Amino acid sequence: MSGAQVVAGGGDFRPRVEKLLTDILGLMGFPARLDLQDAADGSLSVALHFESGAPPGVEPGKRSQVLDSLQFLLNKMLHRPGVERRWVMLGAGAHPEPRPRRDAAAQQQAAALAGTVAQVASTPAQQPARAAAPAPAAQPPQRNARGGQPAQQAAKPAQAQAPAKGVEADERTLQVEEDPVFREAVRKLAEKSASLGRFYAFAAMKTEDRARVLKAVEGVGGVKVAAEGEGRNRRVVFTPAKPAPMPKRSLLPDDDEDDVDA
């Protein structure tokens, strides 16, 4: 073979990526200029420079559920069974940070574990005197007046306890400006969830928008609406009081998505 570099995905890979992304973004109503470059790990990095503003929930230089979903959809369309794969990474306004593949992360974890084991195994030989020192006699634990837990444990300082996990703010307590059009659309979705018995969810929303959703559905019967999750995975879920079973449909074939990092 010649000295030319062989790129996974074939010679038409870049044009296919450009065409698919251009078509998808055009259908979404958010056209963008695409900047493609080869990443060090062999993947294809694409920076999306939106021409008339980014989609809701997308901020330049940050990851979002919208970009993650678009990236997953694009790779599913590009990679079919029996075809050599090349991963495509998307970033808003800039090229995304490289994300380590699962096999590389596993190797790093194994190397760190091996180093820790070697250090522990060498400790007794380096410090024989400390290992040979007799251990002090164990003192029986002192019970409290009721004969329950030891007194030292009962008087354990509060700061020694494990810190409680952060709790997301309650969007219902926020004061936000009402949007009549937004409120009407949300109430229609809540009524649809109650009448059809279907579950719906809003994802990739700002805190203020989640607060507007929760305030808009007040008074709608037959459905419970609440914010769930943490961080950028937080979403507003519509849960009907009487869920209806989904109709049976044929399942799409699995395209070995386990070896693709979303």
Coordinates of C-alpha atoms in Angstrom, one line a residue:
M1 CA 0.0 0.0 0.0
S2 CA 1.0 3.6 -0.5
G3 CA 2.0 5.9 2.4
A4 CA -1.5 7.5 2.5
Q5 CA -3.3 7.2 5.8
V6 CA -6.3 4.9 5.9
V7 CA -9.2 6.6 7.6
A8 CA -12.0 4.5 9.2
G9 CA -15.4 5.0 7.7
G10 CA -14.2 5.2 4.0
G11 CA -13.3 8.2 1.8
D12 CA -16.9 9.4 1.7
F13 CA -17.2 9.6 5.5
R14 CA -16.8 13.3 5.9
P15 CA -19.3 14.2 3.1
R16 CA -21.8 11.9 4.6
V17 CA -21.4 13.5 8.0
E18 CA -21.7 17.0 6.5
K19 CA -24.9 16.1 4.5
L20 CA -26.6 14.3 7.4
L21 CA -25.9 17.0 9.9
T22 CA -26.9 19.8 7.5
D23 CA -30.2 18.0 6.7
I24 CA -31.0 17.3 10.4
L25 CA -30.2 20.8 11.6
G26 CA -32.2 22.3 8.7
L27 CA -35.2 20.2 9.7
M28 CA -34.8 21.3 13.3
G29 CA -34.8 25.0 12.1
F30 CA -31.3 25.7 13.4
P31 CA -28.8 25.7 10.5
A32 CA -25.2 25.8 11.3
R33 CA -21.7 26.1 9.8
L34 CA -19.8 22.9 10.3
D35 CA -16.1 22.8 11.2
L36 CA -14.7 19.3 10.9
Q37 CA -11.3 18.1 12.1
D38 CA -9.7 14.7 12.9
A39 CA -9.3 14.0 16.6
A40 CA -6.2 12.4 18.2
D41 CA -8.2 9.3 19.2
G42 CA -9.3 8.7 15.6
S43 CA -12.8 10.1 15.9
L44 CA -14.2 13.0 13.9
S45 CA -14.7 16.2 15.8
V46 CA -17.4 18.7 14.6
A47 CA -17.9 22.2 15.9
L48 CA -21.4 23.5 15.2
H49 CA -21.5 27.3 14.7
F50 CA -25.3 28.1 14.6
E51 CA -26.2 30.8 12.1
S52 CA -29.2 32.3 13.9
G53 CA -28.8 31.2 17.5
A54 CA -28.5 27.8 19.2
P55 CA -31.4 25.5 20.0
P56 CA -33.0 25.8 23.5
G57 CA -30.8 24.1 26.1
V58 CA -27.6 24.4 24.1
E59 CA -24.8 26.8 25.3
P60 CA -21.5 27.3 23.5
G61 CA -18.7 25.3 24.9
K62 CA -20.9 23.1 27.1
R63 CA -22.5 19.7 26.7
S64 CA -26.2 19.3 26.7
Q65 CA -28.9 16.6 26.3
V66 CA -29.8 18.1 22.9
L67 CA -26.2 17.7 21.6
D68 CA -25.9 14.2 23.2
S69 CA -29.2 13.1 21.5
L70 CA -28.1 14.6 18.1
Q71 CA -24.7 12.9 18.4
F72 CA -26.3 9.6 19.2
L73 CA -28.7 9.8 16.3
L74 CA -26.0 10.8 13.9
N75 CA -23.8 7.9 14.8
K76 CA -26.7 5.5 14.6
M77 CA -27.4 6.7 11.1
L78 CA -23.7 6.5 10.0
H79 CA -22.8 3.1 11.5
R80 CA -24.7 0.1 10.2
P81 CA -23.9 -3.6 11.0
G82 CA -20.8 -4.9 9.1
V83 CA -19.4 -1.5 8.4
E84 CA -16.2 -0.1 9.9
R85 CA -17.1 2.5 12.5
R86 CA -15.7 5.9 13.2
W87 CA -17.2 7.9 16.1
V88 CA -18.4 11.5 15.6
M89 CA -18.2 14.0 18.4
L90 CA -20.3 17.2 18.4
G91 CA -19.6 20.5 20.1
A92 CA -21.5 23.8 20.2
G93 CA -19.5 26.8 19.1
A94 CA -16.2 24.9 19.6
H95 CA -14.8 21.4 19.2
P96 CA -15.7 19.1 22.1
E97 CA -13.3 17.9 24.7
P98 CA -12.0 14.4 23.9
R99 CA -13.9 11.7 25.9
P100 CA -11.9 8.6 26.8
R101 CA -13.1 5.3 25.3
R102 CA -14.2 2.6 27.7
D103 CA -11.2 0.3 27.0
A104 CA -8.7 3.1 27.6
A105 CA -10.5 4.1 30.9
A106 CA -10.4 0.4 32.0
Q107 CA -6.7 0.2 31.3
Q108 CA -6.0 3.4 33.4
Q109 CA -8.1 2.0 36.2
A110 CA -6.3 -1.3 36.1
A111 CA -2.9 0.4 36.1
A112 CA -3.8 2.5 39.1
L113 CA -5.1 -0.5 41.0
A114 CA -1.9 -2.4 40.3
G115 CA 0.2 0.5 41.6
T116 CA -1.8 0.6 44.8
V117 CA -1.5 -3.2 45.3
A118 CA 2.3 -3.0 44.8
Q119 CA 2.6 -0.2 47.3
V120 CA 0.6 -2.0 50.0
A121 CA 2.6 -5.2 49.4
S122 CA 5.9 -3.5 49.9
T123 CA 5.0 -1.6 53.1
P124 CA 5.7 -4.5 55.7
A125 CA 9.2 -5.1 54.3
Q126 CA 10.1 -1.4 54.4
Q127 CA 8.9 -0.9 58.0
P128 CA 9.5 -4.1 60.0
A129 CA 9.9 -2.3 63.4
R130 CA 6.5 -0.7 63.2
A131 CA 4.9 -4.0 62.1
A132 CA 6.5 -5.9 65.0
A133 CA 5.4 -3.4 67.7
P134 CA 2.8 -5.0 70.0
A135 CA -0.7 -3.6 69.7
P136 CA -2.1 -2.0 72.8
A137 CA -4.6 -4.0 74.8
A138 CA -8.1 -3.4 73.6
Q139 CA -10.2 -1.5 76.2
P140 CA -13.8 -2.7 76.6
P141 CA -16.3 -0.1 75.2
Q142 CA -17.9 2.0 77.8
R143 CA -21.7 1.8 77.7
N144 CA -23.9 4.8 78.3
A145 CA -26.4 5.0 81.1
R146 CA -29.1 3.1 79.2
G147 CA -26.7 0.3 78.2
G148 CA -27.0 1.1 74.5
Q149 CA -24.3 2.4 72.2
P150 CA -20.8 3.1 73.5
A151 CA -20.5 6.6 75.1
Q152 CA -17.8 7.7 72.6
Q153 CA -20.1 6.9 69.6
A154 CA -23.1 8.5 71.2
A155 CA -21.0 11.7 71.6
K156 CA -19.7 11.7 68.1
P157 CA -19.4 15.2 66.8
A158 CA -21.9 16.3 64.1
Q159 CA -19.1 17.4 61.7
A160 CA -17.7 13.8 61.5
Q161 CA -20.9 12.6 60.0
A162 CA -21.0 12.2 56.2
P163 CA -22.3 15.4 54.5
A164 CA -25.8 15.2 53.1
K165 CA -26.1 15.0 49.3
G166 CA -27.1 18.3 47.7
V167 CA -30.8 18.8 47.1
E168 CA -32.1 20.5 44.0
A169 CA -34.1 23.7 44.5
D170 CA -37.9 23.4 44.4
E171 CA -39.0 25.1 41.2
R172 CA -42.5 25.7 42.5
T173 CA -41.1 28.3 45.0
L174 CA -39.5 30.5 42.2
Q175 CA -41.1 33.7 41.1
V176 CA -41.0 33.8 37.3
E177 CA -42.8 35.9 34.6
E178 CA -45.7 34.1 33.1
D179 CA -45.9 33.4 29.3
P180 CA -49.5 32.9 28.2
V181 CA -48.6 31.0 25.0
F182 CA -46.2 28.7 26.9
R183 CA -48.8 28.2 29.7
E184 CA -51.5 27.2 27.2
A185 CA -49.3 24.7 25.4
V186 CA -48.2 23.1 28.7
R187 CA -51.7 22.8 30.0
K188 CA -52.8 21.1 26.7
L189 CA -50.0 18.6 27.1
A190 CA -51.1 17.9 30.7
E191 CA -54.7 17.4 29.7
K192 CA -53.5 15.0 26.9
S193 CA -51.4 13.0 29.4
A194 CA -54.5 12.7 31.6
S195 CA -56.9 11.7 28.9
L196 CA -54.7 9.3 27.0
G197 CA -52.9 7.9 30.0
R198 CA -49.5 8.6 28.5
F199 CA -46.2 9.6 30.2
Y200 CA -44.5 12.7 28.9
A201 CA -41.3 14.6 30.0
F202 CA -39.6 17.9 29.3
A203 CA -35.8 17.7 29.3
A204 CA -32.9 20.2 28.7
M205 CA -34.9 23.1 30.2
K206 CA -33.7 26.0 32.3
T207 CA -34.8 26.2 36.0
E208 CA -37.1 29.2 35.2
D209 CA -38.8 27.2 32.4
R210 CA -39.3 24.2 34.7
A211 CA -40.9 26.6 37.2
R212 CA -43.2 27.9 34.5
V213 CA -44.3 24.4 33.6
L214 CA -45.1 23.5 37.2
K215 CA -47.1 26.7 37.7
A216 CA -48.9 26.3 34.4
V217 CA -50.3 22.8 35.2
E218 CA -51.8 23.9 38.6
G219 CA -55.5 22.9 38.6
V220 CA -55.3 20.3 35.8
G221 CA -56.8 17.0 37.1
G222 CA -55.9 13.4 36.3
V223 CA -52.1 14.0 36.1
K224 CA -49.2 14.6 38.4
V225 CA -46.4 16.8 37.2
A226 CA -43.1 17.0 39.1
A227 CA -39.4 17.8 38.5
E228 CA -37.1 14.8 38.8
G229 CA -33.3 14.2 38.5
E230 CA -30.3 16.3 39.2
G231 CA -28.1 18.8 37.3
R232 CA -28.5 18.8 33.5
N233 CA -30.4 15.5 33.7
R234 CA -33.2 17.2 35.7
R235 CA -36.6 17.0 33.8
V236 CA -40.3 17.7 34.3
V237 CA -42.3 14.4 34.2
F238 CA -46.1 14.1 33.5
T239 CA -47.5 11.1 35.2
P240 CA -51.2 10.2 34.5
A241 CA -53.4 9.0 37.3
K242 CA -54.6 6.2 35.1
P243 CA -51.8 5.0 32.8
A244 CA -52.8 3.2 29.6
P245 CA -50.8 0.3 28.2
M246 CA -48.8 1.1 25.0
P247 CA -49.8 -0.7 21.8
K248 CA -47.7 -3.7 20.8
R249 CA -45.3 -2.8 18.0
S250 CA -42.4 -4.6 16.3
L251 CA -39.0 -3.8 17.9
L252 CA -36.2 -2.3 15.7
P253 CA -33.1 -4.5 15.4
D254 CA -30.3 -3.8 17.8
D255 CA -27.3 -2.4 16.0
D256 CA -24.7 -3.4 18.6
E257 CA -24.9 0.0 20.3
D258 CA -23.1 -1.4 23.4
D259 CA -19.8 -0.6 21.9
V260 CA -20.7 3.0 21.2
D261 CA -20.2 5.6 24.0
A262 CA -23.1 8.0 24.0

